[in-house]
Every structure is written in C-alpha cells, then in structure tokens.
Coordinates of C-alpha atoms in Angstrom, one line a residue:
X1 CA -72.8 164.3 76.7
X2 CA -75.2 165.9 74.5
X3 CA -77.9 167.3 76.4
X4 CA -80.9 168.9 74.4
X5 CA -83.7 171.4 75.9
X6 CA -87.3 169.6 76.5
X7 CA -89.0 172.1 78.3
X8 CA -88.4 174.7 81.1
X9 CA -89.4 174.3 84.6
X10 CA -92.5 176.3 84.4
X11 CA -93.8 172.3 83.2
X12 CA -92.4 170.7 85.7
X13 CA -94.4 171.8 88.9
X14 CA -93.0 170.0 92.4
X15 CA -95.0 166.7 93.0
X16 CA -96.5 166.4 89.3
X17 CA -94.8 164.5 86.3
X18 CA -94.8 165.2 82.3
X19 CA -93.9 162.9 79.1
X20 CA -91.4 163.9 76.6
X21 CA -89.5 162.7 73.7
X22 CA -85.5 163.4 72.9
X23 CA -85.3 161.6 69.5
X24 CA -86.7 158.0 70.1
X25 CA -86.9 158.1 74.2
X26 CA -89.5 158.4 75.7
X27 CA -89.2 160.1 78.8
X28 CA -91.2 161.1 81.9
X29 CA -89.9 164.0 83.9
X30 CA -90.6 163.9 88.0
X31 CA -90.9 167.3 89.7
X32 CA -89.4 166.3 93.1
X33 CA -89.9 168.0 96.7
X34 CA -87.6 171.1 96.7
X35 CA -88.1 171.5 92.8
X36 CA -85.3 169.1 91.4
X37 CA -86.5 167.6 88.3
X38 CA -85.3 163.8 87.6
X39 CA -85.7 161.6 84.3
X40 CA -86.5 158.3 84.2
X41 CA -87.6 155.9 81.0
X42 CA -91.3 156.4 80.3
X43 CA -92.1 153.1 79.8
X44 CA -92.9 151.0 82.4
X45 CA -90.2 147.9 82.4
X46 CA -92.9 145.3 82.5
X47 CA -95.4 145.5 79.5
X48 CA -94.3 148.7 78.0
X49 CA -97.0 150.9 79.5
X50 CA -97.0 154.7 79.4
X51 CA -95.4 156.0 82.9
X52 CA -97.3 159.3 82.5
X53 CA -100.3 157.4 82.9
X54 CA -100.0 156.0 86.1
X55 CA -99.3 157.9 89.4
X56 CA -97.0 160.1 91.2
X57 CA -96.5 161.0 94.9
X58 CA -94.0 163.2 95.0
X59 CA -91.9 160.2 96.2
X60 CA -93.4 157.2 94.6
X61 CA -94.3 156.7 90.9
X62 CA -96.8 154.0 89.8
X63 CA -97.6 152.2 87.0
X64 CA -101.2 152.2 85.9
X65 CA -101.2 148.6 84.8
X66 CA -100.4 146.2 87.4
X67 CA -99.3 148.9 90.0
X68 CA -95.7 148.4 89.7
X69 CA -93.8 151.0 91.9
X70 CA -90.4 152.6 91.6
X71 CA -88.2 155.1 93.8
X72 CA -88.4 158.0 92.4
X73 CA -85.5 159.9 93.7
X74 CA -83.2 156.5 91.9
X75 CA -85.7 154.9 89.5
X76 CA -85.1 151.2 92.2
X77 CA -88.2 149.1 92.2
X78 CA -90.6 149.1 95.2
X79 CA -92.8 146.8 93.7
X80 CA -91.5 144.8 92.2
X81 CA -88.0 145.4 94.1
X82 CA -86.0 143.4 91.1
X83 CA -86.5 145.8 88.3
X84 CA -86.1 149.2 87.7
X85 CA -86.0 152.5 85.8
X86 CA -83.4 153.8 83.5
X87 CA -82.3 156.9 84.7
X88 CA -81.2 160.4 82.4
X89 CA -78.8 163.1 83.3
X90 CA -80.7 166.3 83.6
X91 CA -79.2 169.7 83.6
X92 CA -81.3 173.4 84.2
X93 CA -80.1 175.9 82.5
X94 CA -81.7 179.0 83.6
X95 CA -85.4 178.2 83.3
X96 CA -84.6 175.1 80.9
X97 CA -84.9 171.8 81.3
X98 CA -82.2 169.9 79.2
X99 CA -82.1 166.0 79.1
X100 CA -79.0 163.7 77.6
X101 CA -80.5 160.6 76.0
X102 CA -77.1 159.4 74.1
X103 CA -75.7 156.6 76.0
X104 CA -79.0 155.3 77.9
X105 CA -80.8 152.3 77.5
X106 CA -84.2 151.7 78.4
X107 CA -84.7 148.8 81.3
X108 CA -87.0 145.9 80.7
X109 CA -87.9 143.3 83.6
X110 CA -89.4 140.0 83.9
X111 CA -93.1 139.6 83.4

C-alpha cells in the first residue's frame, strides 16, 4: 500500500465533506458521525459530475446532477441501488489524513 498525506482532520469536520487529489484521483473525503473519515471516488459514477458539489448528510451523499444517492459508510447506491462508489483505504496518523490510491479504480454505471 502506499498511502500519502492529503490533509489532517482539522479539514475533515464530522458531517461535512472535502475534494482532494492523490496523483490523478479525484477524491472526496466524508467526515462520518463519531469522526471517522472515509474516501470514496469524487466523481459521480453516472455523468462524471463533481461529488463535492452535491450533498452530504452525515449518512447520505448526493449527487447534484440527477440526485443520485450512495451509502456513505460503503459507497452502495441508494439511488440508483445498481451502481456505486469506489472506495480508498484511509489511515490517521496522528492529525493526518493519509489516502492509498494505488490499486483503485474509479466505478462508472449505466446512464
């Protein structure tokens, strides 16, 4: 695994969500209830749309677009419930947030 440091938690905050890069993923970071942070593909699997831009819950992210809705505690389509999100191991490291991008693939769904 090759994990490499794209911010520290103090970006993160519990119910909000944040874009970043690790080489040529992009990658939108979910602050979950209790402070875990997940990583998902910031792309939305239907028409490539920005994830950032859409909505987050705390429990539910949304796609600005057409409203397309994934789990975000496994990245599982709500909405439609055949796709879903690629998911990235994330490790903290004392106030870092580290992502590994090496051996995942962005998702893409019907349209």
């Amino acid at each position: 695994m090759s994990f490499q440091k794209v911010c520290t938690l103090d970006e993160v905050w519990e119910g909000e969500m944040t874009e970043v890069e690790v080489g040529e993923h992009v990658i939108v970071l979910l602050g979950m209830d209790g402070g875990e942070v997940r990583a998902f593909q910031g792309v939305c699997p239907h028409q490539d749309i920005p994830l950032c831009e859409g909505q987050f819950d705390g429990k539910v992210l949304m796609c600005r677009a057409h409203q397309w809705t994934f789990d975000a505690r496994t990245g599982a389509g709500i909405n439609p419930g055949d796709c879903r999100l690629a998911q990235y191991p994330v490790r903290i490291e004392g106030e870092d947030v580290l992502v590994d991008a090496a051996d995942v693939t962005p998702l893409f769904a019907h349209s």
